[in-house]
Coordinates of C-alpha atoms and ligand atoms in Angstrom, one line a residue:
M1251 CA -13.1 -8.0 6.8
S1252 CA -11.7 -5.9 3.7
I1253 CA -9.6 -2.7 4.3
R1254 CA -12.4 -1.0 2.5
E1255 CA -14.4 -1.5 5.7
T1256 CA -11.7 -0.4 8.7
R1257 CA -12.8 2.8 9.9
A1258 CA -9.8 4.9 8.3
W1259 CA -10.8 3.9 5.1
Q1260 CA -14.5 4.8 5.7
A1261 CA -13.0 8.1 7.1
L1262 CA -10.6 8.9 4.2
E1263 CA -13.6 8.4 1.8
T1264 CA -15.6 10.6 3.3
H1265 CA -12.8 13.3 3.6
Y1266 CA -12.5 12.9 0.0
H1267 CA -16.0 13.6 -0.6
Q1268 CA -16.0 16.4 2.5
D1269 CA -12.8 18.4 2.0
M1270 CA -10.8 17.2 -0.8
K1271 CA -13.2 16.5 -4.4
D1272 CA -12.6 19.7 -5.9
V1273 CA -9.5 21.6 -4.3
H1274 CA -7.1 22.3 -6.7
L1275 CA -3.2 21.9 -5.7
R1276 CA -3.0 25.7 -6.2
D1277 CA -4.7 26.3 -3.0
L1278 CA -3.4 23.5 -1.0
I1279 CA 0.2 24.5 -2.0
A1280 CA -0.8 28.6 -0.7
Q1281 CA -1.4 26.8 3.3
D1282 CA 1.2 27.5 5.8
A1283 CA 4.1 25.5 6.3
R1284 CA 2.8 23.0 3.5
F1285 CA 6.6 22.5 2.8
E1286 CA 7.7 21.8 6.4
T1287 CA 4.7 19.4 6.9
F1288 CA 5.3 17.3 3.7
S1289 CA 9.0 17.1 3.4
K1290 CA 11.2 14.5 5.3
R1291 CA 14.6 13.7 4.8
A1292 CA 16.4 10.1 5.4
A1293 CA 20.0 8.7 4.4
G1294 CA 20.7 11.5 1.8
I1295 CA 17.4 11.5 0.3
M1296 CA 14.6 14.3 1.1
L1297 CA 11.4 13.6 -0.2
D1298 CA 9.0 16.6 -1.2
M1299 CA 5.3 15.4 -0.9
S1300 CA 4.1 19.1 -0.7
K1301 CA 3.1 18.8 -4.5
Q1302 CA 0.7 15.5 -3.4
R1303 CA -3.0 16.4 -3.0
M1304 CA -3.5 16.3 0.3
Q1305 CA -3.9 18.5 3.1
P1306 CA -2.1 17.2 6.9
K1307 CA -5.7 15.9 7.7
T1308 CA -5.4 13.5 4.7
L1309 CA -1.9 12.7 6.0
E1310 CA -3.5 12.1 9.9
H1311 CA -5.9 9.6 8.0
L1312 CA -3.8 7.7 5.6
L1313 CA -1.3 7.6 8.7
A1314 CA -4.6 5.7 10.6
L1315 CA -5.0 3.5 7.7
A1316 CA -1.3 2.3 8.2
E1317 CA -1.8 1.5 12.1
E1318 CA -5.0 -0.4 11.0
S1319 CA -3.5 -2.4 9.2
G1320 CA -0.7 -3.4 11.0
M1321 CA 2.0 -1.9 9.8
K1322 CA 4.3 -2.0 12.5
E1323 CA 4.0 -5.5 12.8
A1324 CA 4.5 -5.9 9.4
I1325 CA 7.3 -4.3 9.1
K1326 CA 8.5 -6.3 12.2
G1327 CA 7.8 -9.7 10.2
L1328 CA 9.6 -8.5 7.3
F1329 CA 13.2 -7.6 9.1
S1330 CA 13.1 -10.5 11.4
G1331 CA 12.4 -13.2 8.8
E1332 CA 8.6 -14.5 9.4
R1333 CA 7.4 -16.1 6.5
V1334 CA 5.8 -13.0 4.7
N1335 CA 5.5 -14.4 0.8
K1336 CA 2.7 -16.2 2.1
T1337 CA 1.7 -18.0 -1.3
E1338 CA 5.6 -19.8 -1.3
D1339 CA 5.5 -19.7 2.4
R1340 CA 9.2 -18.5 3.1
P1341 CA 10.8 -14.5 4.2
A1342 CA 11.4 -12.0 2.2
L1343 CA 14.6 -11.2 3.6
H1344 CA 16.1 -8.6 1.4
T1345 CA 17.4 -6.6 3.9
A1346 CA 19.6 -9.3 5.7
L1347 CA 21.8 -9.2 2.2
R1348 CA 22.5 -5.5 3.4
L1349 CA 23.0 -6.5 7.4
P1350 CA 26.7 -5.2 8.7
K1351 CA 29.3 -8.1 9.1
D1352 CA 28.9 -8.0 12.7
A1353 CA 25.0 -8.5 12.8
E1354 CA 23.0 -11.5 13.2
L1355 CA 20.2 -12.9 12.6
R1356 CA 18.6 -16.2 13.6
V1357 CA 16.1 -17.2 11.4
E1358 CA 14.9 -20.3 12.2
G1359 CA 17.8 -21.4 13.5
Q1360 CA 20.7 -20.4 11.2
N1361 CA 22.5 -17.1 11.2
V1362 CA 21.8 -15.9 7.7
A1363 CA 23.8 -13.0 8.4
A1364 CA 26.3 -15.0 8.7
D1365 CA 26.2 -16.6 5.2
V1366 CA 25.3 -13.9 3.6
H1367 CA 29.2 -12.6 4.4
E1368 CA 30.4 -15.3 3.2
T1369 CA 29.0 -15.5 0.0
L1370 CA 30.4 -11.9 0.2
E1371 CA 33.6 -13.1 0.3
R1372 CA 33.5 -15.7 -2.3
M1373 CA 32.4 -12.9 -5.0
A1374 CA 35.3 -10.3 -3.6
V1375 CA 37.5 -13.2 -4.5
L1376 CA 36.2 -14.2 -8.3
V1377 CA 36.2 -10.1 -7.9
D1378 CA 39.6 -9.9 -7.5
K1379 CA 41.1 -12.9 -9.8
V1380 CA 39.0 -10.7 -12.6
H1381 CA 40.1 -7.3 -11.8
A1382 CA 43.9 -8.7 -11.2
G1383 CA 44.0 -10.0 -14.6
Q1384 CA 43.8 -13.4 -13.4
W1385 CA 41.0 -15.2 -14.7
R1386 CA 41.7 -16.2 -17.9
G1387 CA 40.2 -17.7 -20.9
A1388 CA 40.3 -21.3 -22.8
T1389 CA 43.6 -20.2 -24.5
G1390 CA 45.2 -18.4 -21.3
K1391 CA 44.4 -14.8 -22.2
P1392 CA 43.1 -12.4 -19.4
V1393 CA 39.8 -12.0 -19.5
T1394 CA 38.7 -8.6 -21.2
D1395 CA 34.9 -8.1 -21.5
V1396 CA 31.8 -10.1 -19.0
I1397 CA 29.0 -10.4 -20.5
N1398 CA 26.0 -11.0 -18.1
L1399 CA 23.2 -13.5 -19.2
G1400 CA 20.0 -13.3 -16.8
V1401 CA 16.2 -11.4 -17.2
G1402 CA 14.0 -9.8 -14.9
G1403 CA 15.3 -9.2 -11.7
S1404 CA 19.0 -11.4 -12.4
D1405 CA 19.3 -8.4 -15.7
L1406 CA 17.5 -5.1 -14.9
G1407 CA 19.2 -4.5 -11.2
P1408 CA 22.8 -4.9 -12.0
L1409 CA 22.2 -3.5 -15.3
M1410 CA 20.8 -0.3 -13.8
V1411 CA 23.0 0.2 -11.0
S1412 CA 26.3 -0.8 -13.0
N1413 CA 24.5 2.4 -15.7
A1414 CA 24.0 4.7 -12.8
L1415 CA 27.7 4.6 -11.1
D1416 CA 29.8 4.1 -14.1
A1417 CA 31.7 7.1 -12.6
F1418 CA 32.8 4.7 -9.9
A1419 CA 34.8 2.3 -11.8
P1420 CA 38.3 1.7 -9.6
R1421 CA 40.9 3.2 -12.0
D1422 CA 43.7 0.9 -10.6
I1423 CA 42.9 -2.3 -11.6
H1424 CA 42.7 -4.6 -15.2
H1425 CA 39.6 -3.2 -16.4
V1426 CA 36.8 -5.4 -17.7
N1427 CA 33.8 -4.3 -19.9
V1428 CA 30.2 -5.7 -18.4
H1429 CA 27.5 -6.1 -20.8
F1430 CA 23.9 -7.3 -20.3
A1431 CA 22.2 -9.2 -22.7
S1432 CA 18.6 -10.5 -21.6
T1433 CA 16.6 -10.9 -24.5
I1434 CA 15.1 -14.2 -25.6
D1435 CA 15.5 -13.8 -29.6
G1436 CA 19.3 -13.2 -29.0
S1437 CA 19.1 -10.4 -30.7
Q1438 CA 21.2 -8.3 -28.0
L1439 CA 23.5 -11.6 -27.3
A1440 CA 23.9 -11.3 -31.3
E1441 CA 24.3 -8.0 -31.7
L1442 CA 27.1 -8.0 -28.8
L1443 CA 28.9 -11.1 -29.7
P1444 CA 30.7 -9.3 -33.2
K1445 CA 32.3 -6.9 -30.4
V1446 CA 33.8 -8.8 -28.1
D1447 CA 36.7 -11.7 -28.2
P1448 CA 36.1 -15.1 -27.7
E1449 CA 39.3 -15.7 -26.0
T1450 CA 39.4 -12.8 -23.5
T1451 CA 34.8 -13.1 -22.8
L1452 CA 33.5 -14.2 -19.6
F1453 CA 29.7 -15.2 -18.9
I1454 CA 27.3 -14.9 -15.9
L1455 CA 24.9 -17.1 -16.5
S1456 CA 22.2 -15.1 -13.3
S1457 CA 18.9 -17.1 -13.0
K1458 CA 17.4 -17.2 -9.3
S1459 CA 15.9 -20.4 -10.9
F1460 CA 18.2 -21.4 -13.0
G1461 CA 15.5 -23.1 -15.4
T1462 CA 14.2 -19.8 -17.2
I1463 CA 14.7 -20.1 -20.9
D1464 CA 15.3 -16.7 -22.2
T1465 CA 18.3 -17.2 -20.0
L1466 CA 19.4 -20.8 -21.1
S1467 CA 18.6 -19.7 -24.8
N1468 CA 21.2 -16.9 -23.9
A1469 CA 23.8 -19.0 -22.8
E1470 CA 23.0 -22.3 -25.1
T1471 CA 24.1 -19.8 -27.6
A1472 CA 27.0 -17.8 -26.2
L1473 CA 28.6 -21.6 -25.0
E1474 CA 28.3 -22.6 -29.2
W1475 CA 30.1 -19.1 -30.0
L1476 CA 32.7 -19.9 -27.5
K1477 CA 33.1 -23.6 -28.8
W1478 CA 32.9 -22.7 -32.7
S1479 CA 35.4 -20.1 -31.7
L1480 CA 38.4 -21.6 -29.8
K1481 CA 37.5 -24.7 -31.5
G1482 CA 41.5 -26.7 -30.0
S1483 CA 39.7 -26.2 -26.1
K1484 CA 37.1 -28.6 -24.5
E1485 CA 33.7 -28.2 -23.4
A1486 CA 34.4 -28.6 -20.5
F1487 CA 37.5 -26.5 -20.1
I1488 CA 35.7 -23.5 -22.3
K1489 CA 32.8 -24.0 -19.3
Q1490 CA 35.2 -23.7 -16.5
Q1491 CA 37.2 -21.1 -17.6
H1492 CA 34.1 -19.0 -19.4
F1493 CA 31.1 -19.4 -17.2
I1494 CA 30.2 -18.3 -14.0
G1495 CA 26.8 -19.4 -12.3
V1496 CA 24.8 -17.4 -10.1
S1497 CA 21.8 -18.9 -8.7
T1498 CA 19.8 -20.9 -5.7
K1499 CA 20.2 -24.0 -7.6
P1500 CA 23.5 -25.5 -6.9
E1501 CA 22.6 -28.2 -8.7
K1502 CA 20.9 -27.4 -11.9
M1503 CA 24.1 -24.9 -12.2
S1504 CA 26.3 -28.5 -12.2
E1505 CA 24.4 -30.3 -14.4
W1506 CA 24.6 -26.9 -16.7
G1507 CA 28.0 -27.5 -16.5
I1508 CA 29.3 -24.8 -14.1
H1509 CA 32.1 -26.0 -12.7
E1510 CA 31.4 -25.8 -8.4
N1511 CA 34.2 -23.0 -8.3
N1512 CA 32.7 -20.8 -10.4
Q1513 CA 28.8 -20.9 -8.5
L1514 CA 27.5 -18.2 -6.4
L1515 CA 24.6 -19.2 -4.2
F1516 CA 22.1 -16.9 -2.8
W1517 CA 18.9 -18.1 -0.6
D1518 CA 14.8 -19.1 -1.6
W1519 CA 14.3 -16.3 0.8
V1520 CA 15.8 -13.8 -2.0
G1521 CA 12.8 -12.2 -4.5
G1522 CA 14.1 -12.2 -8.2
R1523 CA 13.4 -8.5 -8.3
Y1524 CA 14.9 -7.8 -5.0
S1525 CA 18.4 -9.4 -5.7
L1526 CA 21.0 -7.3 -6.8
W1527 CA 22.3 -7.3 -3.1
S1528 CA 22.7 -11.0 -3.2
G1529 CA 25.4 -12.8 -5.5
I1530 CA 23.0 -11.2 -8.7
G1531 CA 25.2 -8.0 -8.6
L1532 CA 28.3 -9.9 -9.5
P1533 CA 28.5 -7.6 -12.9
I1534 CA 28.0 -4.7 -10.4
A1535 CA 30.9 -5.3 -8.1
L1536 CA 32.7 -6.0 -11.8
H1537 CA 31.8 -2.7 -12.6
I1538 CA 32.9 -0.7 -9.5
G1539 CA 34.5 -3.0 -7.2
M1540 CA 34.0 -4.8 -4.4
E1541 CA 34.5 -1.7 -2.2
G1542 CA 31.6 0.1 -4.1
F1543 CA 28.9 -3.1 -4.2
E1544 CA 29.5 -2.8 -0.1
R1545 CA 29.1 1.1 -0.8
L1546 CA 25.5 0.5 -2.0
L1547 CA 24.3 -2.4 0.3
A1548 CA 25.6 0.7 3.4
G1549 CA 23.2 2.8 1.6
A1550 CA 20.7 0.5 1.7
H1551 CA 20.6 -0.6 5.0
S1552 CA 20.7 3.0 6.2
M1553 CA 17.3 3.1 4.5
D1554 CA 16.6 0.2 6.0
E1555 CA 17.2 1.0 9.7
H1556 CA 15.4 4.5 9.1
F1557 CA 12.4 2.1 8.3
R1558 CA 12.8 -0.6 10.8
T1559 CA 12.8 2.0 13.8
A1560 CA 11.5 5.7 12.9
P1561 CA 7.6 6.3 13.8
L1562 CA 4.9 5.8 11.4
E1563 CA 4.9 9.9 10.8
D1564 CA 8.7 10.5 10.0
N1565 CA 9.5 7.6 8.1
L1566 CA 9.9 8.1 4.3
P1567 CA 8.9 4.6 2.6
V1568 CA 5.2 4.8 5.2
L1569 CA 4.8 8.1 3.8
F1570 CA 5.7 7.7 0.0
G1571 CA 3.6 4.9 0.2
L1572 CA 0.6 5.8 1.8
A1573 CA 0.6 9.0 -0.5
G1574 CA 0.4 6.6 -3.9
I1575 CA -2.5 4.5 -2.0
W1576 CA -4.3 8.3 -1.4
N1577 CA -3.6 8.6 -5.2
V1578 CA -4.3 5.3 -6.4
N1579 CA -7.7 4.5 -4.1
F1580 CA -9.4 7.9 -3.4
L1581 CA -8.3 10.4 -6.2
N1582 CA -8.5 7.5 -8.7
I1583 CA -4.9 8.1 -10.3
R1584 CA -3.6 4.8 -11.6
S1585 CA -0.3 6.0 -13.5
L1586 CA 2.8 6.0 -12.2
A1587 CA 6.0 8.4 -14.3
V1588 CA 9.0 7.7 -12.7
L1589 CA 11.1 10.4 -14.1
P1590 CA 14.7 10.6 -13.5
Y1591 CA 16.4 14.1 -14.2
D1592 CA 19.9 12.3 -14.9
G1593 CA 21.0 10.7 -17.7
R1594 CA 22.7 8.3 -15.4
L1595 CA 19.7 7.2 -14.0
K1596 CA 18.0 5.9 -17.1
S1597 CA 17.3 2.2 -16.6
L1598 CA 15.7 3.3 -12.9
P1599 CA 11.9 3.6 -14.9
G1600 CA 12.3 -0.4 -16.3
Y1601 CA 13.8 -1.0 -13.1
F1602 CA 11.3 0.2 -10.8
Q1603 CA 8.4 -1.0 -12.9
Q1604 CA 9.5 -4.9 -12.0
L1605 CA 9.8 -4.0 -8.6
E1606 CA 6.8 -2.1 -8.4
M1607 CA 4.5 -4.3 -10.9
E1608 CA 5.0 -7.8 -10.5
S1609 CA 5.3 -7.0 -6.5
N1610 CA 2.0 -5.3 -6.1
G1611 CA 0.0 -6.0 -9.7
K1612 CA -2.6 -8.5 -7.7
S1613 CA -6.1 -9.0 -7.4
V1614 CA -6.2 -11.7 -4.6
T1615 CA -6.0 -10.6 -0.8
N1616 CA -4.0 -12.7 1.6
D1617 CA -7.2 -14.2 2.3
T1618 CA -7.4 -15.6 -0.9
E1619 CA -10.4 -13.1 -1.0
L1620 CA -10.8 -10.9 -4.4
V1621 CA -10.0 -7.1 -3.6
D1622 CA -12.9 -5.0 -3.9
Y1623 CA -10.1 -1.8 -4.7
S1624 CA -7.7 -1.1 -7.1
T1625 CA -4.0 -2.1 -6.1
C1626 CA -0.6 -1.2 -8.0
P1627 CA -0.7 2.0 -10.7
V1628 CA 1.1 1.5 -14.3
I1629 CA 4.7 2.1 -13.2
W1630 CA 5.8 3.8 -16.2
G1631 CA 8.6 6.6 -17.1
E1632 CA 12.0 7.7 -19.1
I1633 CA 14.6 10.6 -18.7
G1634 CA 12.9 13.5 -17.5
P1635 CA 14.0 16.0 -20.1
N1636 CA 14.0 13.6 -22.7
G1637 CA 9.8 12.7 -21.7
Q1638 CA 9.2 16.6 -22.2
H1639 CA 10.0 16.4 -25.6
A1640 CA 7.6 13.5 -25.9
F1641 CA 5.0 12.4 -23.4
Y1642 CA 4.8 15.7 -21.3
Q1643 CA 2.0 16.7 -24.1
L1644 CA -0.3 14.6 -22.2
L1645 CA 0.5 15.1 -18.7
H1646 CA -0.4 18.5 -19.3
Q1647 CA -3.0 18.9 -21.4
G1648 CA -4.4 15.2 -21.9
T1649 CA -7.5 13.4 -20.4
Q1650 CA -5.2 11.7 -17.6
S1651 CA -4.3 12.0 -14.1
V1652 CA -1.3 10.1 -14.4
A1653 CA 1.1 10.6 -10.8
C1654 CA 5.1 11.2 -11.3
D1655 CA 8.0 10.8 -9.5
F1656 CA 10.7 13.4 -10.0
I1657 CA 14.1 12.3 -9.1
V1658 CA 17.5 14.6 -9.1
P1659 CA 20.6 14.8 -7.3
I1660 CA 22.0 17.9 -6.0
E1661 CA 25.9 18.1 -6.6
R1662 CA 26.8 16.8 -10.2
Y1663 CA 30.0 16.7 -12.0
D1664 CA 32.4 17.4 -8.7
Y1665 CA 35.2 15.0 -10.2
I1666 CA 35.9 16.5 -13.4
E1667 CA 39.4 17.9 -13.4
D1668 CA 39.3 20.0 -16.3
E1669 CA 37.9 23.1 -15.3
E1670 CA 36.1 24.4 -17.6
L1671 CA 34.5 21.6 -19.1
R1672 CA 33.4 20.9 -15.5
Q1673 CA 32.0 24.5 -15.5
D1674 CA 30.1 23.8 -19.0
L1675 CA 28.7 20.3 -17.2
K1676 CA 27.4 22.2 -14.1
A1677 CA 25.3 24.4 -15.9
Q1678 CA 24.6 21.3 -18.1
H1679 CA 22.8 20.3 -14.5
R1680 CA 21.4 23.1 -14.0
L1681 CA 19.5 23.0 -16.9
S1682 CA 18.2 19.6 -16.2
L1683 CA 17.5 21.0 -11.9
S1684 CA 15.3 23.9 -13.6
N1685 CA 13.5 21.8 -16.2
C1686 CA 12.9 19.4 -13.5
F1687 CA 11.5 22.1 -10.6
A1688 CA 9.7 24.2 -13.2
Q1689 CA 7.6 20.6 -14.7
S1690 CA 6.6 19.9 -11.4
R1691 CA 5.4 23.4 -10.7
V1692 CA 3.4 23.9 -14.2
L1693 CA 2.2 19.9 -13.5
M1694 CA 0.9 21.4 -9.7
L1695 CA 0.2 25.2 -11.4
G1696 CA -1.4 25.0 -14.8
D1697 CA -1.8 28.3 -16.2
D1698 CA -1.2 29.9 -12.7
A1699 CA 2.5 29.2 -12.9
V1700 CA 2.6 32.4 -15.7
S1701 CA 2.7 35.4 -13.8
G1702 CA 0.0 37.8 -15.1
G1703 CA -1.9 34.6 -15.8
N1704 CA -2.7 33.0 -19.2
Q1705 CA -6.4 33.4 -18.7
D1706 CA -7.3 34.8 -21.9
A1707 CA -5.4 32.2 -23.9
P1708 CA -7.0 30.2 -26.5
A1709 CA -8.1 26.7 -25.2
Y1710 CA -5.6 24.7 -26.1
K1711 CA -2.8 26.8 -24.8
R1712 CA -4.4 26.7 -21.4
Y1713 CA -2.8 24.1 -18.7
Q1714 CA -5.2 23.1 -16.1
G1715 CA -2.6 21.4 -13.6
N1716 CA -3.5 19.6 -10.9
Q1717 CA -1.5 17.0 -11.7
P1718 CA 0.4 15.7 -8.1
S1719 CA 4.1 14.5 -7.6
S1720 CA 6.9 14.0 -5.2
T1721 CA 10.2 14.7 -6.1
L1722 CA 12.9 12.9 -4.3
L1723 CA 16.2 15.1 -4.1
I1724 CA 19.8 13.5 -3.7
E1725 CA 22.4 15.1 -2.5
Q1726 CA 24.9 13.0 -4.8
L1727 CA 24.4 10.2 -6.5
T1728 CA 26.7 7.9 -5.3
P1729 CA 26.6 3.8 -4.3
E1730 CA 24.8 5.0 -0.8
T1731 CA 22.5 7.7 -2.1
L1732 CA 21.5 4.7 -4.7
G1733 CA 21.2 2.1 -2.4
A1734 CA 19.1 4.0 -0.2
L1735 CA 16.9 5.5 -3.0
V1736 CA 16.2 1.6 -4.6
A1737 CA 15.5 0.5 -0.8
L1738 CA 13.4 4.1 -0.2
Y1739 CA 11.2 2.3 -3.3
E1740 CA 11.5 -1.6 -2.2
H1741 CA 9.2 -0.9 1.2
K1742 CA 7.0 1.9 -0.1
V1743 CA 6.5 -1.4 -2.2
F1744 CA 5.8 -3.6 0.9
V1745 CA 4.1 -0.7 3.0
Q1746 CA 1.6 -0.4 -0.1
G1747 CA 1.3 -4.4 -0.2
T1748 CA 0.5 -4.5 3.6
V1749 CA -2.4 -2.2 2.8
W1750 CA -4.3 -3.5 0.0
N1751 CA -3.3 -6.8 2.4
I1752 CA -1.9 -8.5 -0.7
D1753 CA 1.1 -10.7 -1.2
S1754 CA 4.5 -8.6 -2.5
F1755 CA 6.5 -11.3 -2.7
D1756 CA 5.2 -13.9 -4.9
Q1757 CA 4.5 -14.2 -8.7
W1758 CA 2.0 -16.3 -9.7
G1759 CA 0.8 -13.9 -12.8
V1760 CA 3.8 -15.0 -14.8
E1761 CA 3.6 -18.9 -14.9
L1762 CA 0.3 -19.5 -16.8
G1763 CA 2.4 -17.8 -19.8
K1764 CA 5.7 -19.4 -19.3
Q1765 CA 3.7 -22.7 -19.5
I1766 CA 1.6 -21.9 -23.1
A1767 CA 4.6 -20.3 -24.6
N1768 CA 6.4 -23.9 -24.1
E1769 CA 3.3 -25.4 -25.5
T1770 CA 3.3 -23.0 -28.6
E1771 CA 6.7 -23.6 -29.3
E1772 CA 5.9 -27.0 -29.7
I1773 CA 3.1 -26.7 -32.0
L1774 CA 5.2 -23.9 -34.1
R1775 CA 8.4 -26.2 -34.5
T1776 CA 6.1 -30.1 -34.7
R1777 CA 3.7 -28.2 -37.2
K1778 CA 0.9 -30.3 -35.0
G1779 CA -1.7 -29.7 -32.7
S1780 CA -2.7 -25.5 -34.2
D1781 CA -6.1 -26.6 -34.9
A1782 CA -7.0 -26.2 -31.2
M1783 CA -6.1 -23.0 -30.9
D1784 CA -8.3 -20.2 -30.9
A1785 CA -8.9 -18.3 -34.1
S1786 CA -6.6 -15.9 -34.0
T1787 CA -3.5 -17.6 -32.3
R1788 CA -4.4 -20.4 -35.2
H1789 CA -4.3 -17.8 -38.1
L1790 CA -1.2 -16.2 -36.8
I1791 CA 1.0 -19.3 -36.8
D1792 CA -0.4 -20.1 -40.4
T1793 CA 1.1 -16.8 -41.7
V1794 CA 4.4 -17.8 -40.1
W1795 CA 4.4 -21.0 -41.7
A1796 CA 2.8 -20.0 -44.9
H1797 CA 6.0 -17.6 -45.0
T1798 CA 8.4 -20.0 -44.1
D1799 CA 7.2 -22.2 -46.8
R1800 CA 8.0 -19.8 -49.9
Ligands
LIG620 O1 9.2 -14.6 -14.8 C1 9.3 -13.7 -13.7 C2 10.5 -14.1 -13.2 O2 10.9 -14.8 -12.2 C3 11.1 -12.8 -12.5 O3 10.1 -12.5 -11.4 C4 12.5 -13.0 -12.1 O4 13.3 -11.8 -11.6 C5 13.1 -13.3 -13.8 O5 11.7 -14.6 -14.1 C6 14.1 -13.9 -14.0 O6 14.3 -15.1 -12.7 P1 15.5 -16.2 -12.9 O7 16.5 -15.2 -11.7 O8 15.3 -17.1 -12.0 O9 16.0 -16.6 -14.2

């Protein structure tokens, strides 16, 4: 049965047409106890949904939809290790990666919590060795730079967290610079290599499958560079001193030449885009220390516990997910902008893009039927204040409805010792907070945000408002609150996938492109086979050949 046929979905459709279709946010925000009804707190985060185009009754219907979708059972299944990833027939146990040391979680006879902590210990040994200045390159010098080679989930998570938590890098250690290179064209690596010393650079090959061409081609280039630069050293020794591998495939790592002691393993029940909490988080631990990494896990765990135990009506990921369902399926808003008002979170929109769109960008249900409703919106975004000078024009006066997530910490810069510098930067943060609150208010109220009104202004100066948003106010950006924030979005994705009855943990939609790219590479290289291609692609290939032959 399609979710559209449930009683709750139909009640929501009726409610939309009868009570909500023509209601403007300016009228909703004036309702009694609006803020109290639509805002909740957990794990250091306050979620304010009072600027969403919902009434208390909307929420009641949405909660009924969650019940009818089997939300409680689904949450139980996720945490207990049921095979919720149906098309790949395996659990999705990223929550197990954040369990405390004394926890026990038996999945098909195996205590996965113990496996997780064993790997964390191995990770700590690697991190300690680097931080003690004891990890030496082939010529005997201590490592100074680490380059993570990975893509998608094996890049975006560690990159985002390392950027966000830079201030938490420990000072009492042998410092290493952590860099990231992901692009298949080699441009990031080519830019990095001249800036680092081959004698003291360590590479991490991060790949769940250890078969991703983007990462393996960067790895080959890195190896060539080392071999060329360290001419006196044997290849096997270079690999031993300069490469760590993180993967679920030990045999493939060994085949590539990653020394057994340099392999960090994780499990096929960790999805790539949910893997920053596993060995894939090694660059994070190298950047902010093992203690910082464990604080990140603890923060995510506190959101997990909230999600697992809180009643649906108080449950942040459930409410956040349901607001998204309302926007997509009933208000027909299929675009969501993620807008952090903190430069440290610059990589967050890109990270959430993969998390949400690769998880819920699906059109086939768990019963292998085509959906007859919309699923994941288009997720995009930018540092909020920068976006104000770029694309907010469209948010305020364009023809699209766009929902927005505003994300901002309350406290900032308390750690700065110099009093005057601290006060200057705090004033800048106050500017950021003011802009954040001003923008969500203008998006909601339009002209009504102007005291005295704006009704007499010419049409090009008018603002319609009525663009819904949520604000996530974080007490302070710490490893704990960042962990909780990411877990909140992960669970939001699960909540929406459950209502839409889709598999949030597979990604079959990326496979065909990989296969065709391999075939195309062969045609480009061998100059054979382009005749069988479509007119556009054939001519593009011919143009490349003609250019190369000039
Ligand atoms: O092609 C998509 C994808 O499989 C993502 O799901 C994943 O995060 C990324 O590629 C990288 O995969 P891997 O870690 O196996 O190299």
